[in-house]
Coordinates of C-alpha atoms and ligand atoms in Angstrom, one line a residue:
M16 CA 0.0 0.0 0.0
N17 CA 1.3 3.5 -0.7
V18 CA 0.4 6.3 1.6
L19 CA 0.7 10.0 1.1
I20 CA 1.0 12.2 4.2
S21 CA 0.6 16.0 4.0
G22 CA 2.7 17.9 6.6
A23 CA 6.2 17.3 8.0
S24 CA 6.1 18.7 11.4
I25 CA 5.3 16.4 14.4
A26 CA 2.4 14.0 13.5
G27 CA 3.6 13.6 9.9
P28 CA 7.2 12.3 10.5
V29 CA 6.0 10.1 13.4
L30 CA 3.3 8.5 11.3
A31 CA 5.7 8.1 8.3
Y32 CA 8.3 6.4 10.5
W33 CA 5.8 3.8 11.9
L34 CA 4.1 3.1 8.6
A35 CA 7.4 2.6 6.8
R36 CA 8.5 0.2 9.6
S37 CA 5.3 -1.9 8.9
G38 CA 6.1 -2.1 5.2
F39 CA 4.0 0.7 3.8
E40 CA 5.4 2.8 1.0
V41 CA 5.3 6.4 2.4
T42 CA 5.6 9.8 0.7
V43 CA 5.4 13.0 2.8
V44 CA 4.6 16.3 1.1
E45 CA 5.3 19.5 3.0
R46 CA 4.3 22.9 1.8
A47 CA 7.3 24.7 3.3
P48 CA 10.5 24.6 1.2
M49 CA 12.3 22.9 4.1
L50 CA 11.5 21.6 7.6
R51 CA 9.9 24.6 9.3
K52 CA 12.2 26.3 11.8
T53 CA 10.1 29.4 12.0
G54 CA 10.0 29.6 15.8
G55 CA 7.5 28.1 18.1
H56 CA 8.0 27.6 21.7
A57 CA 8.7 24.8 24.2
I58 CA 6.2 22.0 24.1
D59 CA 5.5 19.3 26.6
L60 CA 6.0 15.6 25.8
F61 CA 4.1 13.5 28.3
R62 CA 4.3 9.8 29.2
P63 CA 2.8 8.2 26.0
A64 CA 4.7 10.4 23.7
M65 CA 7.9 9.7 25.6
E66 CA 7.3 6.0 25.3
I67 CA 6.6 6.2 21.6
S68 CA 9.8 8.2 21.2
E69 CA 11.7 5.6 23.1
R70 CA 10.3 2.8 20.8
M71 CA 11.6 5.0 17.9
G72 CA 15.0 5.1 19.4
V73 CA 15.1 8.9 19.7
L74 CA 14.4 9.5 23.3
E75 CA 18.0 10.0 24.3
R76 CA 18.3 12.7 21.6
I77 CA 15.1 14.3 22.8
E78 CA 16.3 14.4 26.4
A79 CA 19.6 15.9 25.3
H80 CA 17.6 18.8 23.7
A81 CA 15.4 19.4 26.8
T82 CA 15.1 23.1 27.6
G83 CA 16.5 22.5 31.2
T84 CA 14.3 25.2 32.8
T85 CA 14.4 24.8 36.6
L86 CA 13.0 28.1 37.9
L87 CA 10.0 30.1 37.1
T88 CA 10.1 33.7 38.2
I89 CA 6.8 35.6 38.1
N90 CA 6.5 39.3 38.2
R91 CA 3.1 41.0 38.8
P92 CA 3.4 44.6 38.0
P93 CA 3.2 47.1 39.7
S94 CA 4.4 44.8 42.5
T95 CA 8.2 44.7 42.5
R96 CA 8.4 41.4 44.5
P97 CA 8.6 38.4 42.2
A98 CA 7.4 34.9 43.1
H99 CA 10.0 32.2 42.6
I100 CA 8.6 28.8 41.6
D101 CA 10.4 25.4 41.4
Y102 CA 9.5 24.6 37.8
V103 CA 10.7 21.0 38.0
K104 CA 8.4 20.3 40.9
L105 CA 5.5 22.1 39.2
I106 CA 5.8 19.9 36.1
A107 CA 6.4 16.7 38.2
A108 CA 3.0 17.2 39.8
M109 CA 1.5 16.8 36.3
S110 CA 3.5 14.0 34.9
D111 CA 6.1 11.5 36.1
R112 CA 7.5 11.0 32.6
H113 CA 7.9 14.3 30.8
V114 CA 10.3 16.4 28.8
E115 CA 10.1 20.0 27.7
I116 CA 11.7 20.6 24.3
M117 CA 11.5 23.2 21.6
R118 CA 9.0 22.4 18.9
D119 CA 11.6 22.9 16.2
D120 CA 14.1 20.5 17.8
L121 CA 11.4 17.8 18.2
S122 CA 10.3 18.2 14.6
Q123 CA 13.9 17.8 13.4
I124 CA 14.4 14.7 15.5
Y125 CA 11.3 12.9 14.2
Y126 CA 12.2 14.0 10.7
D127 CA 15.7 12.5 11.0
A128 CA 14.1 9.3 12.2
A129 CA 11.7 9.1 9.3
R130 CA 13.7 10.5 6.4
H131 CA 15.6 7.3 5.6
C132 CA 12.5 5.2 5.3
A133 CA 10.0 7.6 3.7
E134 CA 10.3 10.0 0.7
F135 CA 9.9 13.7 1.8
R136 CA 9.0 16.3 -0.8
F137 CA 9.3 19.9 0.3
G138 CA 7.8 22.9 -1.3
D139 CA 4.7 21.2 -2.7
Q140 CA 1.2 20.6 -1.6
I141 CA -2.0 18.7 -2.5
T142 CA -4.5 20.7 -4.6
D143 CA -7.0 18.0 -5.3
I144 CA -7.9 14.5 -4.1
A145 CA -10.2 12.3 -6.2
E146 CA -12.3 9.4 -4.6
D147 CA -10.0 6.8 -6.3
G148 CA -7.0 8.3 -4.5
T149 CA -5.7 10.3 -7.5
V150 CA -3.9 13.3 -6.1
R151 CA -3.0 16.5 -7.9
F152 CA -0.1 18.6 -6.6
A153 CA 0.5 22.3 -6.9
G154 CA 3.8 21.5 -8.6
G155 CA 1.7 20.1 -11.6
T156 CA 2.1 16.3 -11.1
T157 CA -0.7 13.8 -10.6
E158 CA -0.2 10.5 -8.7
R159 CA -2.4 7.8 -7.2
F160 CA -2.2 6.7 -3.5
D161 CA -4.1 4.1 -1.6
V162 CA -4.4 6.2 1.5
I163 CA -4.0 10.0 2.1
V164 CA -3.4 11.4 5.6
G165 CA -3.7 15.1 6.5
A166 CA -1.0 15.8 9.1
D167 CA -1.0 19.5 8.1
G168 CA -2.0 21.2 11.3
L169 CA -4.8 23.4 12.5
H170 CA -5.3 25.1 9.1
S171 CA -5.1 21.7 7.3
G172 CA -5.3 21.8 3.5
V173 CA -6.4 18.2 3.3
R174 CA -9.2 18.8 5.8
Q175 CA -10.4 21.8 3.6
L176 CA -10.3 19.7 0.5
V177 CA -12.2 16.7 2.0
F178 CA -14.5 18.2 4.6
G179 CA -14.9 21.7 3.2
E180 CA -14.5 25.0 5.0
H181 CA -17.3 24.5 7.4
V182 CA -15.7 22.3 10.1
Q183 CA -16.8 23.4 13.5
E184 CA -14.1 25.3 15.3
S185 CA -14.4 26.9 18.7
F186 CA -12.3 29.9 19.6
L187 CA -11.2 29.4 23.2
G188 CA -10.9 33.2 23.7
G189 CA -7.1 33.5 23.6
Y190 CA -4.1 34.1 21.3
L191 CA -0.6 32.7 21.5
S192 CA 2.5 34.3 20.0
V193 CA 6.1 33.4 20.1
V194 CA 8.9 35.7 19.1
S195 CA 12.6 34.9 18.7
V196 CA 14.6 37.5 20.7
P197 CA 18.4 37.9 21.5
K198 CA 19.6 35.4 24.0
A199 CA 20.9 38.2 26.2
L200 CA 17.3 39.1 27.1
A201 CA 16.8 35.8 29.0
Y202 CA 18.5 33.9 31.8
Q203 CA 19.9 30.4 31.7
R204 CA 17.5 27.7 33.1
Q205 CA 15.0 30.3 34.2
M206 CA 11.7 31.3 32.7
V207 CA 10.8 34.9 33.6
G208 CA 7.2 36.0 33.4
F209 CA 5.1 39.1 33.7
Y210 CA 1.5 38.4 34.6
A211 CA -1.5 40.7 34.5
P212 CA -5.2 40.0 34.0
R213 CA -5.8 38.8 30.5
R214 CA -2.2 38.8 29.5
I215 CA 1.0 36.9 30.3
A216 CA 4.4 37.4 28.7
M217 CA 7.4 35.1 29.4
V218 CA 11.0 34.8 28.2
Y219 CA 13.4 31.8 28.4
T220 CA 16.2 30.2 26.6
A221 CA 18.1 26.9 26.6
E222 CA 21.8 26.2 26.6
H223 CA 21.9 24.9 23.0
L224 CA 19.8 27.7 21.5
D225 CA 21.3 30.8 19.8
D226 CA 18.3 32.9 20.8
A227 CA 15.7 33.2 23.4
R228 CA 11.9 33.0 23.0
A229 CA 9.4 35.5 24.2
V230 CA 6.0 33.9 24.6
F231 CA 2.8 35.9 24.8
L232 CA -0.6 34.6 25.8
F233 CA -3.5 36.9 25.9
R234 CA -7.3 37.0 26.1
P235 CA -8.7 40.3 24.8
E236 CA -12.2 41.4 25.9
Q237 CA -13.3 41.1 22.2
P238 CA -11.9 38.6 19.6
L239 CA -9.4 40.3 17.3
D240 CA -10.1 41.0 13.7
Y241 CA -7.4 38.5 12.8
D242 CA -6.1 36.8 9.7
H243 CA -3.8 33.8 10.3
R244 CA -1.7 34.7 7.2
D245 CA -1.3 38.4 7.8
V246 CA 1.9 38.5 9.9
V247 CA 2.3 42.3 9.9
R248 CA -1.2 42.8 11.3
Q249 CA -0.6 40.1 13.9
Q250 CA 2.6 41.8 15.0
R251 CA 0.7 45.1 15.4
Q252 CA -2.0 43.4 17.4
L253 CA 0.5 41.7 19.6
C254 CA 2.3 45.0 20.4
S255 CA -0.9 46.8 21.2
A256 CA -2.1 44.0 23.5
F257 CA 1.1 44.1 25.6
A258 CA 1.8 47.8 25.6
D259 CA 2.8 49.2 29.0
L260 CA 3.0 45.9 30.9
A261 CA 6.6 46.2 31.9
P262 CA 9.8 47.8 30.5
E263 CA 11.3 44.3 30.0
V264 CA 8.2 43.2 27.9
D265 CA 8.6 46.4 25.9
A266 CA 12.2 45.3 25.1
W267 CA 10.9 41.9 23.8
L268 CA 8.3 43.7 21.7
G269 CA 11.0 45.9 20.3
E270 CA 12.3 42.8 18.5
V271 CA 9.0 41.9 16.9
E272 CA 9.5 43.8 13.7
H273 CA 12.8 42.2 12.8
T274 CA 12.6 38.9 14.6
P275 CA 13.7 36.0 12.4
A276 CA 10.9 33.8 13.8
F277 CA 7.4 34.8 14.6
Y278 CA 4.5 32.5 15.5
F279 CA 0.9 33.7 16.1
D280 CA -2.3 31.8 16.3
A281 CA -5.7 32.0 17.8
I282 CA -6.2 29.3 20.4
T283 CA -8.8 27.4 18.5
Q284 CA -10.3 24.0 19.1
L285 CA -11.5 21.7 16.4
Q286 CA -14.8 19.9 17.1
M287 CA -15.0 17.2 14.4
D288 CA -17.0 14.0 15.3
T289 CA -15.2 12.0 12.6
W290 CA -11.9 12.8 10.9
S291 CA -12.0 10.1 8.2
R292 CA -13.7 10.0 4.8
G293 CA -13.2 7.3 2.1
R294 CA -9.4 6.7 1.8
V295 CA -8.5 10.0 3.6
T296 CA -8.0 10.5 7.3
L297 CA -6.5 13.2 9.5
V298 CA -4.0 13.0 12.3
G299 CA -2.8 15.5 15.0
D300 CA -3.9 19.1 14.9
A301 CA -5.5 18.7 11.5
G302 CA -8.1 16.4 12.9
Y303 CA -8.4 17.2 16.6
C304 CA -6.4 20.1 17.7
P305 CA -7.5 20.8 21.3
G306 CA -6.0 24.3 21.1
P307 CA -2.3 25.4 20.8
A308 CA -0.5 25.8 24.2
V309 CA -3.5 24.7 26.4
G310 CA -4.2 21.1 25.7
G311 CA -1.1 19.0 25.1
S312 CA -1.6 19.1 21.3
T313 CA 1.9 17.8 20.5
S314 CA 1.6 14.8 22.8
L315 CA -1.8 14.1 21.3
A316 CA -0.4 14.4 17.8
V317 CA 2.4 11.9 18.5
Y318 CA -0.1 9.5 20.2
G319 CA -2.6 9.8 17.4
A320 CA 0.1 9.1 14.8
Y321 CA 1.2 6.0 16.6
V322 CA -2.4 4.7 17.1
L323 CA -3.2 5.3 13.4
A324 CA 0.0 3.5 12.3
T325 CA -0.7 0.6 14.6
E326 CA -4.3 0.2 13.3
M327 CA -3.2 0.4 9.7
A328 CA -0.5 -2.2 10.3
R329 CA -3.1 -4.5 11.9
A330 CA -5.7 -4.0 9.1
G331 CA -3.4 -4.4 6.1
D332 CA -5.4 -3.4 3.0
D333 CA -8.6 -2.7 4.9
Y334 CA -8.0 1.0 5.6
G335 CA -11.7 1.5 6.3
S336 CA -11.6 -0.7 9.4
A337 CA -8.2 0.8 10.4
F338 CA -9.7 4.3 10.4
A339 CA -12.7 3.1 12.4
N340 CA -10.5 1.5 15.0
Y341 CA -8.2 4.6 15.1
E342 CA -11.2 6.9 15.7
R343 CA -12.6 4.5 18.4
T344 CA -9.3 4.5 20.3
M345 CA -8.8 8.2 19.9
A346 CA -12.3 9.2 21.0
A347 CA -11.7 9.3 24.8
P348 CA -8.2 11.0 24.6
V349 CA -9.5 13.6 22.2
A350 CA -12.6 14.3 24.3
G351 CA -10.4 14.5 27.4
S352 CA -7.9 16.9 25.8
R353 CA -10.7 19.2 24.6
T354 CA -12.1 19.5 28.1
L355 CA -8.7 20.1 29.6
A356 CA -7.9 22.7 27.0
R357 CA -11.1 24.6 27.7
I358 CA -10.3 24.7 31.4
N359 CA -6.7 25.6 30.8
A360 CA -7.6 28.4 28.4
R361 CA -9.4 30.2 31.2
T362 CA -7.1 29.3 34.1
I363 CA -3.7 29.9 32.5
V364 CA -4.6 33.5 31.6
P365 CA -6.8 34.7 34.4
G366 CA -9.3 37.5 33.8
S367 CA -8.9 39.4 37.1
P368 CA -6.2 40.4 39.6
L369 CA -7.7 37.9 42.0
G370 CA -7.3 35.1 39.4
V371 CA -3.7 36.1 38.8
K372 CA -3.1 36.0 42.6
A373 CA -4.7 32.5 42.9
L374 CA -2.8 31.1 39.9
V375 CA 0.6 32.3 41.2
G376 CA -0.3 31.3 44.8
G377 CA -1.3 27.8 43.6
A378 CA 1.9 27.3 41.7
R379 CA 3.9 28.4 44.8
V380 CA 2.2 25.9 47.0
I381 CA 2.8 23.1 44.5
S382 CA 6.5 24.1 44.3
L383 CA 6.8 24.0 48.1
L384 CA 5.0 20.7 48.8
P385 CA 6.8 17.4 48.4
T386 CA 6.4 16.0 44.8
G387 CA 5.0 12.7 46.1
L388 CA 2.1 14.6 47.7
T389 CA 1.3 16.8 44.8
Q390 CA 1.4 13.8 42.4
S391 CA -1.0 11.9 44.7
M392 CA -3.3 14.9 44.8
A393 CA -3.2 15.2 41.0
R394 CA -3.9 11.5 40.6
L395 CA -7.3 11.9 42.2
N396 CA -8.4 13.5 39.0
P397 CA -7.2 11.4 36.0
K398 CA -9.0 13.7 33.6
G399 CA -7.2 16.7 35.0
V400 CA -3.5 17.7 34.5
R401 CA -2.5 14.0 34.5
L402 CA -4.7 13.1 31.5
Y403 CA -1.8 12.4 29.2
D404 CA 0.0 10.2 31.6
T405 CA -3.0 7.9 31.8
M406 CA -3.5 7.3 28.0
P407 CA -2.8 3.6 27.3
L408 CA -0.3 2.8 24.5
P409 CA -1.2 0.1 22.0
A410 CA 1.2 -2.8 22.0
Ligands
FAD5 C1 6.1 26.8 12.8 C2 5.2 26.3 13.9 C3 5.3 26.8 15.2 C4 4.5 26.3 16.2 N1 4.7 26.8 17.5 C5 3.9 26.4 18.5 C6 4.0 26.9 19.8 O1 4.8 27.7 20.1 N2 3.1 26.4 20.8 C7 2.2 25.5 20.5 O2 1.5 25.1 21.4 N3 2.1 25.0 19.3 C8 2.9 25.4 18.3 N4 2.7 24.9 17.0 C9 1.7 23.9 16.8 C10 2.3 22.5 17.3 O3 3.4 22.2 16.5 C11 1.2 21.5 17.1 O4 0.1 21.8 17.9 C12 1.5 20.1 17.4 O5 2.8 19.8 17.5 C13 0.8 19.1 16.5 O6 1.6 18.9 15.4 P1 1.0 18.6 13.9 O7 2.2 17.9 13.2 O8 -0.3 17.9 14.0 O9 0.8 20.0 13.3 P2 1.7 21.3 13.0 O10 2.9 21.2 13.9 O11 0.9 22.5 12.9 O12 2.3 20.9 11.6 C14 1.7 21.0 10.4 C15 2.7 20.9 9.2 O13 1.9 20.9 8.0 C16 2.5 21.8 7.1 N5 1.4 22.3 6.2 C17 0.4 23.1 6.5 N6 -0.4 23.2 5.4 C18 0.0 22.4 4.5 C19 -0.4 22.0 3.2 N7 -1.5 22.5 2.7 N8 0.3 21.1 2.5 C20 1.4 20.5 3.0 N9 1.9 20.9 4.2 C21 1.2 21.8 5.0 C22 3.0 22.9 8.0 O14 4.0 23.7 7.3 C23 3.6 22.1 9.1 O15 4.9 21.7 8.8 C24 3.5 25.3 16.0 C25 3.4 24.8 14.6 C26 4.3 25.3 13.6 C27 4.1 24.7 12.2

């Protein structure tokens, strides 16, 4: 069977690796001219994604690229007394197998694992998919594939071609932006944040990075008049949302216009009941993005790619039953991640000074208590912050 995957970021290369291992002939088409290294911030890999990476033989490399953040310093202007939080203990309460890594590094590692067993074509994209699997590419060629998988993210082209424009999306009320800034603006092993109602700005770096990343999360009173392709307008909207928060934040914003890497997206959740049609299915953000930065979308993408590859390997030519089993296995994890993301979108960026105080106070308490105790407390709610650690891995 020959399989075409659209998108070479996280879900695409993981799926390509596992399908090729099971004897499928795999082609990956990526719209960008090369692997996208256009910014993005640190993402969390939780237990199942760690185990899948271990089975791929890339866990050591992933751990070697961990951000290594150990301290979170939170400033709440106008107060001049920052709160210091043990970041390792904070994360340990959520997961007992976890790594924080830059999205770009992770994408490169998965790509390196897959590129020897699958064909990667950069700078091209699918423009049409016929029912018999005939695919037309923007580059002018036409080819037939048995199965086509959209791993092309929140704004998936495959999803638009197969399901149309009217897929239900819910805007979770916030925006995420990541800006590359000079390394001198950050501190080694420390994330420094400025918190105010409806807006949070943070900066951090990692030893192996040449730059630092400023991360902005905000929930304006009214949704922005926003276009996900209009970068200049997004940059203006970001600067106006964070004006006058703190002089340090002004310095990060001063980099926006000439930053080499800028990421901006609305925190949007996809609400599809099914993500397969005919010989086409979706994986990762393309099918079930819980919302960037709030719902563990990267771990879910790795997990989904692995489950899909497992079901396709089991079903052989019968891709219809593979897709049905894939959707059945993913139903609970996807539903759980949607709920978690909706809660996180409200709590991570509180709407009031009291909310900010409660968030920072809660983080301080977790960082002071013994990890065993906070883990036991978190385990009381398997659908809460430990959701990902409880997802079962197929054999
Ligand atoms: C540059 C970038 C920066 C990001 N930064 C963050 C971040 O800071 N925080 C966060 O929470 N999430 C971020 N994300 C999203 C995060 O990577 C995903 O939520 C998650 O990892 C799931 O991965 P995915 O492979 O399903 O989708 P994505 O990582 O979104 O990857 C989709 C891939 O498909 C490609 N693509 C898109 N359209 C087409 C098309 N029509 N044809 C072919 N290829 C196409 C894209 O170029 C991309 O390589 C970022 C994504 C990208 C692409």
